[in-house]
């Protein structure tokens, strides 16, 4: 399997960790993983309620 497939199968480890497990991975091998990028995003905040028992979201 490709390094990207190993990345997906092993739970999305970083490239340095993959290289530690599989030293034969080429040094130029890097990839963009959509799941990892989305996991680094922060959530937007919701507006604060103006009075008690307001609908929050």
mmCIF file as Biopython writes it, N, C-alpha, C and O atoms, coordinates in Angstrom:
data_model
#
loop_
_atom_site.group_PDB
_atom_site.id
_atom_site.type_symbol
_atom_site.label_atom_id
_atom_site.label_alt_id
_atom_site.label_comp_id
_atom_site.label_asym_id
_atom_site.label_entity_id
_atom_site.label_seq_id
_atom_site.pdbx_PDB_ins_code
_atom_site.Cartn_x
_atom_site.Cartn_y
_atom_site.Cartn_z
_atom_site.occupancy
_atom_site.B_iso_or_equiv
_atom_site.auth_seq_id
_atom_site.auth_asym_id
_atom_site.pdbx_PDB_model_num
ATOM 1   N N  . UNK A ? 1  ? 0.824   -1.213 0.000  1.0 0.0 1  A 1 
ATOM 2   C CA . UNK A ? 1  ? 0.000   0.000  0.000  1.0 0.0 1  A 1 
ATOM 3   C C  . UNK A ? 1  ? 0.861   1.268  0.000  1.0 0.0 1  A 1 
ATOM 4   O O  . UNK A ? 1  ? 2.025   1.247  0.399  1.0 0.0 1  A 1 
ATOM 5   N N  . UNK A ? 2  ? 0.274   2.342  -0.446 1.0 0.0 2  A 1 
ATOM 6   C CA . UNK A ? 2  ? 0.990   3.617  -0.490 1.0 0.0 2  A 1 
ATOM 7   C C  . UNK A ? 2  ? 1.095   4.209  0.918  1.0 0.0 2  A 1 
ATOM 8   O O  . UNK A ? 2  ? 0.349   3.808  1.811  1.0 0.0 2  A 1 
ATOM 9   N N  . UNK A ? 3  ? 2.006   5.151  1.122  1.0 0.0 3  A 1 
ATOM 10  C CA . UNK A ? 3  ? 2.111   5.799  2.439  1.0 0.0 3  A 1 
ATOM 11  C C  . UNK A ? 3  ? 0.807   6.474  2.865  1.0 0.0 3  A 1 
ATOM 12  O O  . UNK A ? 3  ? 0.478   6.496  4.050  1.0 0.0 3  A 1 
ATOM 13  N N  . UNK A ? 4  ? 0.069   7.021  1.904  1.0 0.0 4  A 1 
ATOM 14  C CA . UNK A ? 4  ? -1.204  7.654  2.246  1.0 0.0 4  A 1 
ATOM 15  C C  . UNK A ? 4  ? -2.204  6.616  2.738  1.0 0.0 4  A 1 
ATOM 16  O O  . UNK A ? 4  ? -2.955  6.881  3.677  1.0 0.0 4  A 1 
ATOM 17  N N  . UNK A ? 5  ? -2.226  5.450  2.124  1.0 0.0 5  A 1 
ATOM 18  C CA . UNK A ? 5  ? -3.119  4.384  2.586  1.0 0.0 5  A 1 
ATOM 19  C C  . UNK A ? 5  ? -2.745  3.941  3.995  1.0 0.0 5  A 1 
ATOM 20  O O  . UNK A ? 5  ? -3.629  3.685  4.813  1.0 0.0 5  A 1 
ATOM 21  N N  . UNK A ? 6  ? -1.442  3.845  4.295  1.0 0.0 6  A 1 
ATOM 22  C CA . UNK A ? 6  ? -1.018  3.498  5.657  1.0 0.0 6  A 1 
ATOM 23  C C  . UNK A ? 6  ? -1.461  4.581  6.631  1.0 0.0 6  A 1 
ATOM 24  O O  . UNK A ? 6  ? -1.891  4.289  7.747  1.0 0.0 6  A 1 
ATOM 25  N N  . UNK A ? 7  ? -1.351  5.827  6.199  1.0 0.0 7  A 1 
ATOM 26  C CA . UNK A ? 7  ? -1.776  6.948  7.036  1.0 0.0 7  A 1 
ATOM 27  C C  . UNK A ? 7  ? -3.248  6.793  7.423  1.0 0.0 7  A 1 
ATOM 28  O O  . UNK A ? 7  ? -3.606  6.974  8.587  1.0 0.0 7  A 1 
ATOM 29  N N  . UNK A ? 8  ? -4.089  6.462  6.463  1.0 0.0 8  A 1 
ATOM 30  C CA . UNK A ? 8  ? -5.520  6.289  6.728  1.0 0.0 8  A 1 
ATOM 31  C C  . UNK A ? 8  ? -5.777  5.073  7.607  1.0 0.0 8  A 1 
ATOM 32  O O  . UNK A ? 8  ? -6.563  5.144  8.552  1.0 0.0 8  A 1 
ATOM 33  N N  . UNK A ? 9  ? -5.125  3.964  7.303  1.0 0.0 9  A 1 
ATOM 34  C CA . UNK A ? 9  ? -5.372  2.706  8.020  1.0 0.0 9  A 1 
ATOM 35  C C  . UNK A ? 9  ? -4.890  2.738  9.465  1.0 0.0 9  A 1 
ATOM 36  O O  . UNK A ? 9  ? -5.467  2.077  10.329 1.0 0.0 9  A 1 
ATOM 37  N N  . UNK A ? 10 ? -3.834  3.503  9.730  1.0 0.0 10 A 1 
ATOM 38  C CA . UNK A ? 10 ? -3.247  3.519  11.073 1.0 0.0 10 A 1 
ATOM 39  C C  . UNK A ? 10 ? -3.792  4.647  11.951 1.0 0.0 10 A 1 
ATOM 40  O O  . UNK A ? 10 ? -3.258  4.899  13.031 1.0 0.0 10 A 1 
ATOM 41  N N  . UNK A ? 11 ? -4.831  5.314  11.506 1.0 0.0 11 A 1 
ATOM 42  C CA . UNK A ? 11 ? -5.451  6.337  12.359 1.0 0.0 11 A 1 
ATOM 43  C C  . UNK A ? 11 ? -4.870  7.719  12.193 1.0 0.0 11 A 1 
ATOM 44  O O  . UNK A ? 11 ? -4.890  8.510  13.137 1.0 0.0 11 A 1 
ATOM 45  N N  . UNK A ? 12 ? -4.348  8.037  11.014 1.0 0.0 12 A 1 
ATOM 46  C CA . UNK A ? 12 ? -3.872  9.376  10.670 1.0 0.0 12 A 1 
ATOM 47  C C  . UNK A ? 12 ? -2.641  9.824  11.468 1.0 0.0 12 A 1 
ATOM 48  O O  . UNK A ? 12 ? -2.644  10.928 12.014 1.0 0.0 12 A 1 
ATOM 49  N N  . UNK A ? 13 ? -1.591  9.001  11.550 1.0 0.0 13 A 1 
ATOM 50  C CA . UNK A ? 13 ? -0.363  9.478  12.210 1.0 0.0 13 A 1 
ATOM 51  C C  . UNK A ? 13 ? 0.351   10.501 11.321 1.0 0.0 13 A 1 
ATOM 52  O O  . UNK A ? 13 ? 0.103   10.568 10.117 1.0 0.0 13 A 1 
ATOM 53  N N  . UNK A ? 14 ? 1.224   11.280 11.916 1.0 0.0 14 A 1 
ATOM 54  C CA . UNK A ? 14 ? 1.978   12.280 11.162 1.0 0.0 14 A 1 
ATOM 55  C C  . UNK A ? 14 ? 3.008   11.595 10.265 1.0 0.0 14 A 1 
ATOM 56  O O  . UNK A ? 14 ? 3.324   10.420 10.450 1.0 0.0 14 A 1 
ATOM 57  N N  . UNK A ? 15 ? 3.525   12.347 9.294  1.0 0.0 15 A 1 
ATOM 58  C CA . UNK A ? 15 ? 4.520   11.796 8.366  1.0 0.0 15 A 1 
ATOM 59  C C  . UNK A ? 15 ? 5.782   11.348 9.113  1.0 0.0 15 A 1 
ATOM 60  O O  . UNK A ? 15 ? 6.301   10.275 8.805  1.0 0.0 15 A 1 
ATOM 61  N N  . UNK A ? 16 ? 6.305   12.122 10.085 1.0 0.0 16 A 1 
ATOM 62  C CA . UNK A ? 16 ? 7.483   11.627 10.818 1.0 0.0 16 A 1 
ATOM 63  C C  . UNK A ? 16 ? 7.224   10.305 11.544 1.0 0.0 16 A 1 
ATOM 64  O O  . UNK A ? 16 ? 8.111   9.454  11.601 1.0 0.0 16 A 1 
ATOM 65  N N  . UNK A ? 17 ? 6.040   10.123 12.089 1.0 0.0 17 A 1 
ATOM 66  C CA . UNK A ? 17 ? 5.728   8.851  12.751 1.0 0.0 17 A 1 
ATOM 67  C C  . UNK A ? 17 ? 5.643   7.720  11.741 1.0 0.0 17 A 1 
ATOM 68  O O  . UNK A ? 17 ? 6.082   6.605  12.022 1.0 0.0 17 A 1 
ATOM 69  N N  . UNK A ? 18 ? 5.083   7.995  10.568 1.0 0.0 18 A 1 
ATOM 70  C CA . UNK A ? 18 ? 5.048   6.971  9.522  1.0 0.0 18 A 1 
ATOM 71  C C  . UNK A ? 18 ? 6.463   6.587  9.102  1.0 0.0 18 A 1 
ATOM 72  O O  . UNK A ? 18 ? 6.751   5.412  8.874  1.0 0.0 18 A 1 
ATOM 73  N N  . UNK A ? 19 ? 7.344   7.581  9.001  1.0 0.0 19 A 1 
ATOM 74  C CA . UNK A ? 19 ? 8.735   7.297  8.601  1.0 0.0 19 A 1 
ATOM 75  C C  . UNK A ? 19 ? 9.460   6.475  9.661  1.0 0.0 19 A 1 
ATOM 76  O O  . UNK A ? 19 ? 10.334  5.670  9.341  1.0 0.0 19 A 1 
ATOM 77  N N  . UNK A ? 20 ? 9.090   6.684  10.933 1.0 0.0 20 A 1 
ATOM 78  C CA . UNK A ? 20 ? 9.684   5.862  11.987 1.0 0.0 20 A 1 
ATOM 79  C C  . UNK A ? 20 ? 9.234   4.411  11.866 1.0 0.0 20 A 1 
ATOM 80  O O  . UNK A ? 20 ? 10.018  3.489  12.091 1.0 0.0 20 A 1 
ATOM 81  N N  . UNK A ? 21 ? 7.961   4.214  11.508 1.0 0.0 21 A 1 
ATOM 82  C CA . UNK A ? 21 ? 7.436   2.856  11.358 1.0 0.0 21 A 1 
ATOM 83  C C  . UNK A ? 21 ? 7.899   2.208  10.061 1.0 0.0 21 A 1 
ATOM 84  O O  . UNK A ? 21 ? 8.170   1.007  10.020 1.0 0.0 21 A 1 
ATOM 85  N N  . UNK A ? 22 ? 7.988   3.010  9.000  1.0 0.0 22 A 1 
ATOM 86  C CA . UNK A ? 22 ? 8.365   2.510  7.677  1.0 0.0 22 A 1 
ATOM 87  C C  . UNK A ? 22 ? 9.512   3.357  7.132  1.0 0.0 22 A 1 
ATOM 88  O O  . UNK A ? 22 ? 9.264   4.322  6.409  1.0 0.0 22 A 1 
ATOM 89  N N  . UNK A ? 23 ? 10.746  3.025  7.456  1.0 0.0 23 A 1 
ATOM 90  C CA . UNK A ? 23 ? 11.890  3.843  7.029  1.0 0.0 23 A 1 
ATOM 91  C C  . UNK A ? 23 ? 12.073  3.916  5.512  1.0 0.0 23 A 1 
ATOM 92  O O  . UNK A ? 23 ? 12.788  4.792  5.024  1.0 0.0 23 A 1 
ATOM 93  N N  . UNK A ? 24 ? 11.448  3.020  4.763  1.0 0.0 24 A 1 
ATOM 94  C CA . UNK A ? 24 ? 11.620  3.004  3.311  1.0 0.0 24 A 1 
ATOM 95  C C  . UNK A ? 24 ? 10.760  4.038  2.588  1.0 0.0 24 A 1 
ATOM 96  O O  . UNK A ? 24 ? 10.854  4.165  1.367  1.0 0.0 24 A 1 
ATOM 97  N N  . UNK A ? 25 ? 9.923   4.779  3.316  1.0 0.0 25 A 1 
ATOM 98  C CA . UNK A ? 25 ? 9.106   5.810  2.675  1.0 0.0 25 A 1 
ATOM 99  C C  . UNK A ? 25 ? 10.045  6.895  2.152  1.0 0.0 25 A 1 
ATOM 100 O O  . UNK A ? 25 ? 10.910  7.369  2.889  1.0 0.0 25 A 1 
ATOM 101 N N  . UNK A ? 26 ? 9.886   7.296  0.881  1.0 0.0 26 A 1 
ATOM 102 C CA . UNK A ? 26 ? 10.769  8.335  0.326  1.0 0.0 26 A 1 
ATOM 103 C C  . UNK A ? 26 ? 10.671  9.647  1.113  1.0 0.0 26 A 1 
ATOM 104 O O  . UNK A ? 26 ? 9.605   10.001 1.617  1.0 0.0 26 A 1 
ATOM 105 N N  . UNK A ? 27 ? 11.788  10.353 1.209  1.0 0.0 27 A 1 
ATOM 106 C CA . UNK A ? 27 ? 11.830  11.603 1.978  1.0 0.0 27 A 1 
ATOM 107 C C  . UNK A ? 27 ? 10.920  12.659 1.362  1.0 0.0 27 A 1 
ATOM 108 O O  . UNK A ? 27 ? 10.407  13.527 2.069  1.0 0.0 27 A 1 
ATOM 109 N N  . UNK A ? 28 ? 10.719  12.589 0.045  1.0 0.0 28 A 1 
ATOM 110 C CA . UNK A ? 28 ? 9.880   13.591 -0.616 1.0 0.0 28 A 1 
ATOM 111 C C  . UNK A ? 28 ? 8.394   13.269 -0.495 1.0 0.0 28 A 1 
ATOM 112 O O  . UNK A ? 28 ? 7.549   14.067 -0.899 1.0 0.0 28 A 1 
ATOM 113 N N  . UNK A ? 29 ? 8.078   12.104 0.059  1.0 0.0 29 A 1 
ATOM 114 C CA . UNK A ? 29 ? 6.681   11.676 0.158  1.0 0.0 29 A 1 
ATOM 115 C C  . UNK A ? 29 ? 5.951   12.490 1.218  1.0 0.0 29 A 1 
ATOM 116 O O  . UNK A ? 29 ? 6.259   12.393 2.406  1.0 0.0 29 A 1 
ATOM 117 N N  . UNK A ? 30 ? 5.001   13.277 0.793  1.0 0.0 30 A 1 
ATOM 118 C CA . UNK A ? 30 ? 4.124   13.974 1.727  1.0 0.0 30 A 1 
ATOM 119 C C  . UNK A ? 30 ? 2.766   14.089 1.049  1.0 0.0 30 A 1 
ATOM 120 O O  . UNK A ? 30 ? 2.672   13.966 -0.172 1.0 0.0 30 A 1 
ATOM 121 N N  . UNK A ? 31 ? 1.742   14.317 1.804  1.0 0.0 31 A 1 
ATOM 122 C CA . UNK A ? 31 ? 0.396   14.320 1.256  1.0 0.0 31 A 1 
ATOM 123 C C  . UNK A ? 31 ? -0.487  15.212 2.101  1.0 0.0 31 A 1 
ATOM 124 O O  . UNK A ? 31 ? -0.151  15.555 3.234  1.0 0.0 31 A 1 
ATOM 125 N N  . UNK A ? 32 ? -1.609  15.577 1.537  1.0 0.0 32 A 1 
ATOM 126 C CA . UNK A ? 32 ? -2.603  16.365 2.258  1.0 0.0 32 A 1 
ATOM 127 C C  . UNK A ? 32 ? -3.791  15.469 2.551  1.0 0.0 32 A 1 
ATOM 128 O O  . UNK A ? 32 ? -4.360  14.856 1.648  1.0 0.0 32 A 1 
ATOM 129 N N  . UNK A ? 33 ? -4.154  15.400 3.802  1.0 0.0 33 A 1 
ATOM 130 C CA . UNK A ? 33 ? -5.275  14.575 4.231  1.0 0.0 33 A 1 
ATOM 131 C C  . UNK A ? 33 ? -6.410  15.512 4.640  1.0 0.0 33 A 1 
ATOM 132 O O  . UNK A ? 33 ? -6.262  16.309 5.565  1.0 0.0 33 A 1 
ATOM 133 N N  . UNK A ? 34 ? -7.544  15.410 3.942  1.0 0.0 34 A 1 
ATOM 134 C CA . UNK A ? 34 ? -8.684  16.283 4.240  1.0 0.0 34 A 1 
ATOM 135 C C  . UNK A ? 34 ? -9.164  16.120 5.679  1.0 0.0 34 A 1 
ATOM 136 O O  . UNK A ? 34 ? -9.502  17.102 6.339  1.0 0.0 34 A 1 
ATOM 137 N N  . UNK A ? 35 ? -9.194  14.888 6.160  1.0 0.0 35 A 1 
ATOM 138 C CA . UNK A ? 35 ? -9.674  14.627 7.521  1.0 0.0 35 A 1 
ATOM 139 C C  . UNK A ? 35 ? -8.764  15.300 8.547  1.0 0.0 35 A 1 
ATOM 140 O O  . UNK A ? 35 ? -9.246  15.897 9.510  1.0 0.0 35 A 1 
ATOM 141 N N  . UNK A ? 36 ? -7.454  15.207 8.344  1.0 0.0 36 A 1 
ATOM 142 C CA . UNK A ? 36 ? -6.517  15.842 9.280  1.0 0.0 36 A 1 
ATOM 143 C C  . UNK A ? 36 ? -6.654  17.365 9.240  1.0 0.0 36 A 1 
ATOM 144 O O  . UNK A ? 36 ? -6.588  18.020 10.281 1.0 0.0 36 A 1 
ATOM 145 N N  . UNK A ? 37 ? -6.844  17.929 8.050  1.0 0.0 37 A 1 
ATOM 146 C CA . UNK A ? 37 ? -7.004  19.372 7.937  1.0 0.0 37 A 1 
ATOM 147 C C  . UNK A ? 37 ? -8.273  19.841 8.637  1.0 0.0 37 A 1 
ATOM 148 O O  . UNK A ? 37 ? -8.257  20.862 9.324  1.0 0.0 37 A 1 
ATOM 149 N N  . UNK A ? 38 ? -9.373  19.108 8.472  1.0 0.0 38 A 1 
ATOM 150 C CA . UNK A ? 38 ? -10.622 19.486 9.140  1.0 0.0 38 A 1 
ATOM 151 C C  . UNK A ? 38 ? -10.510 19.336 10.653 1.0 0.0 38 A 1 
ATOM 152 O O  . UNK A ? 38 ? -11.134 20.092 11.397 1.0 0.0 38 A 1 
ATOM 153 N N  . UNK A ? 39 ? -9.727  18.371 11.111 1.0 0.0 39 A 1 
ATOM 154 C CA . UNK A ? 39 ? -9.553  18.166 12.542 1.0 0.0 39 A 1 
ATOM 155 C C  . UNK A ? 39 ? -8.796  19.292 13.221 1.0 0.0 39 A 1 
ATOM 156 O O  . UNK A ? 39 ? -8.891  19.458 14.437 1.0 0.0 39 A 1 
ATOM 157 N N  . UNK A ? 40 ? -8.045  20.068 12.448 1.0 0.0 40 A 1 
ATOM 158 C CA . UNK A ? 40 ? -7.282  21.181 13.009 1.0 0.0 40 A 1 
ATOM 159 C C  . UNK A ? 40 ? -8.096  22.474 13.068 1.0 0.0 40 A 1 
ATOM 160 O O  . UNK A ? 40 ? -7.666  23.449 13.685 1.0 0.0 40 A 1 
ATOM 161 N N  . UNK A ? 41 ? -9.257  22.487 12.437 1.0 0.0 41 A 1 
ATOM 162 C CA . UNK A ? 41 ? -10.091 23.688 12.433 1.0 0.0 41 A 1 
ATOM 163 C C  . UNK A ? 41 ? -10.732 23.893 13.799 1.0 0.0 41 A 1 
ATOM 164 O O  . UNK A ? 41 ? -10.952 22.943 14.550 1.0 0.0 41 A 1 
ATOM 165 N N  . UNK A ? 42 ? -11.021 25.133 14.099 1.0 0.0 42 A 1 
ATOM 166 C CA . UNK A ? 42 ? -11.752 25.439 15.330 1.0 0.0 42 A 1 
ATOM 167 C C  . UNK A ? 42 ? -13.205 25.712 14.968 1.0 0.0 42 A 1 
ATOM 168 O O  . UNK A ? 42 ? -13.503 26.149 13.856 1.0 0.0 42 A 1 
ATOM 169 N N  . UNK A ? 43 ? -14.086 25.460 15.888 1.0 0.0 43 A 1 
ATOM 170 C CA . UNK A ? 43 ? -15.506 25.695 15.635 1.0 0.0 43 A 1 
ATOM 171 C C  . UNK A ? 43 ? -15.839 27.164 15.812 1.0 0.0 43 A 1 
ATOM 172 O O  . UNK A ? 43 ? -15.225 27.866 16.616 1.0 0.0 43 A 1 
ATOM 173 N N  . UNK A ? 44 ? -16.810 27.611 15.055 1.0 0.0 44 A 1 
ATOM 174 C CA . UNK A ? 44 ? -17.294 28.985 15.206 1.0 0.0 44 A 1 
ATOM 175 C C  . UNK A ? 44 ? -18.105 29.087 16.488 1.0 0.0 44 A 1 
ATOM 176 O O  . UNK A ? 44 ? -18.773 28.136 16.893 1.0 0.0 44 A 1 
ATOM 177 N N  . UNK A ? 45 ? -18.037 30.240 17.113 1.0 0.0 45 A 1 
ATOM 178 C CA . UNK A ? 45 ? -18.804 30.423 18.342 1.0 0.0 45 A 1 
ATOM 179 C C  . UNK A ? 45 ? -20.227 30.861 18.001 1.0 0.0 45 A 1 
ATOM 180 O O  . UNK A ? 45 ? -20.474 31.462 16.955 1.0 0.0 45 A 1 
ATOM 181 N N  . UNK A ? 46 ? -21.138 30.556 18.886 1.0 0.0 46 A 1 
ATOM 182 C CA . UNK A ? 46 ? -22.524 30.968 18.730 1.0 0.0 46 A 1 
ATOM 183 C C  . UNK A ? 46 ? -22.723 32.279 19.469 1.0 0.0 46 A 1 
ATOM 184 O O  . UNK A ? 46 ? -22.036 32.541 20.457 1.0 0.0 46 A 1 
ATOM 185 N N  . UNK A ? 47 ? -23.654 33.110 19.006 1.0 0.0 47 A 1 
ATOM 186 C CA . UNK A ? 47 ? -23.911 34.361 19.734 1.0 0.0 47 A 1 
ATOM 187 C C  . UNK A ? 47 ? -24.467 34.074 21.128 1.0 0.0 47 A 1 
ATOM 188 O O  . UNK A ? 47 ? -25.205 33.109 21.329 1.0 0.0 47 A 1 
ATOM 189 N N  . UNK A ? 48 ? -24.105 34.916 22.072 1.0 0.0 48 A 1 
ATOM 190 C CA . UNK A ? 48 ? -24.590 34.751 23.445 1.0 0.0 48 A 1 
ATOM 191 C C  . UNK A ? 48 ? -26.073 35.080 23.519 1.0 0.0 48 A 1 
ATOM 192 O O  . UNK A ? 48 ? -26.574 35.913 22.763 1.0 0.0 48 A 1 
ATOM 193 N N  . UNK A ? 49 ? -26.765 34.423 24.428 1.0 0.0 49 A 1 
ATOM 194 C CA . UNK A ? 49 ? -28.188 34.732 24.617 1.0 0.0 49 A 1 
ATOM 195 C C  . UNK A ? 49 ? -28.306 36.074 25.330 1.0 0.0 49 A 1 
ATOM 196 O O  . UNK A ? 49 ? -27.439 36.447 26.121 1.0 0.0 49 A 1 
ATOM 197 N N  . UNK A ? 50 ? -29.375 36.785 25.045 1.0 0.0 50 A 1 
ATOM 198 C CA . UNK A ? 50 ? -29.577 38.115 25.617 1.0 0.0 50 A 1 
ATOM 199 C C  . UNK A ? 50 ? -30.354 38.077 26.929 1.0 0.0 50 A 1 
ATOM 200 O O  . UNK A ? 50 ? -30.230 38.979 27.758 1.0 0.0 50 A 1 
ATOM 201 N N  . UNK A ? 51 ? -31.146 37.043 27.110 1.0 0.0 51 A 1 
ATOM 202 C CA . UNK A ? 51 ? -31.910 36.917 28.348 1.0 0.0 51 A 1 
ATOM 203 C C  . UNK A ? 51 ? -32.004 35.438 28.714 1.0 0.0 51 A 1 
ATOM 204 O O  . UNK A ? 51 ? -31.795 34.577 27.859 1.0 0.0 51 A 1 
ATOM 205 N N  . UNK A ? 52 ? -32.314 35.134 29.971 1.0 0.0 52 A 1 
ATOM 206 C CA . UNK A ? 52 ? -32.419 33.733 30.370 1.0 0.0 52 A 1 
ATOM 207 C C  . UNK A ? 52 ? -33.465 32.990 29.531 1.0 0.0 52 A 1 
ATOM 208 O O  . UNK A ? 52 ? -34.490 33.560 29.157 1.0 0.0 52 A 1 
ATOM 209 N N  . UNK A ? 53 ? -33.201 31.755 29.250 1.0 0.0 53 A 1 
ATOM 210 C CA . UNK A ? 53 ? -34.073 30.857 28.498 1.0 0.0 53 A 1 
ATOM 211 C C  . UNK A ? 53 ? -34.211 31.218 27.021 1.0 0.0 53 A 1 
ATOM 212 O O  . UNK A ? 53 ? -35.112 30.709 26.354 1.0 0.0 53 A 1 
ATOM 213 N N  . UNK A ? 54 ? -33.347 32.081 26.494 1.0 0.0 54 A 1 
ATOM 214 C CA . UNK A ? 54 ? -33.334 32.338 25.055 1.0 0.0 54 A 1 
ATOM 215 C C  . UNK A ? 54 ? -32.880 31.080 24.333 1.0 0.0 54 A 1 
ATOM 216 O O  . UNK A ? 54 ? -32.166 30.246 24.889 1.0 0.0 54 A 1 
ATOM 217 N N  . UNK A ? 55 ? -33.304 30.965 23.102 1.0 0.0 55 A 1 
ATOM 218 C CA . UNK A ? 55 ? -32.840 29.863 22.277 1.0 0.0 55 A 1 
ATOM 219 C C  . UNK A ? 55 ? -31.371 30.111 21.967 1.0 0.0 55 A 1 
ATOM 220 O O  . UNK A ? 55 ? -31.021 31.159 21.423 1.0 0.0 55 A 1 
ATOM 221 N N  . UNK A ? 56 ? -30.517 29.166 22.303 1.0 0.0 56 A 1 
ATOM 222 C CA . UNK A ? 56 ? -29.077 29.377 22.158 1.0 0.0 56 A 1 
ATOM 223 C C  . UNK A ? 56 ? -28.642 29.193 20.712 1.0 0.0 56 A 1 
ATOM 224 O O  . UNK A ? 56 ? -27.897 30.020 20.186 1.0 0.0 56 A 1 
ATOM 225 N N  . UNK A ? 57 ? -29.088 28.137 20.064 1.0 0.0 57 A 1 
ATOM 226 C CA . UNK A ? 57 ? -28.756 27.925 18.650 1.0 0.0 57 A 1 
ATOM 227 C C  . UNK A ? 57 ? -29.780 27.040 17.996 1.0 0.0 57 A 1 
ATOM 228 O O  . UNK A ? 57 ? -29.672 26.747 16.805 1.0 0.0 57 A 1 
#
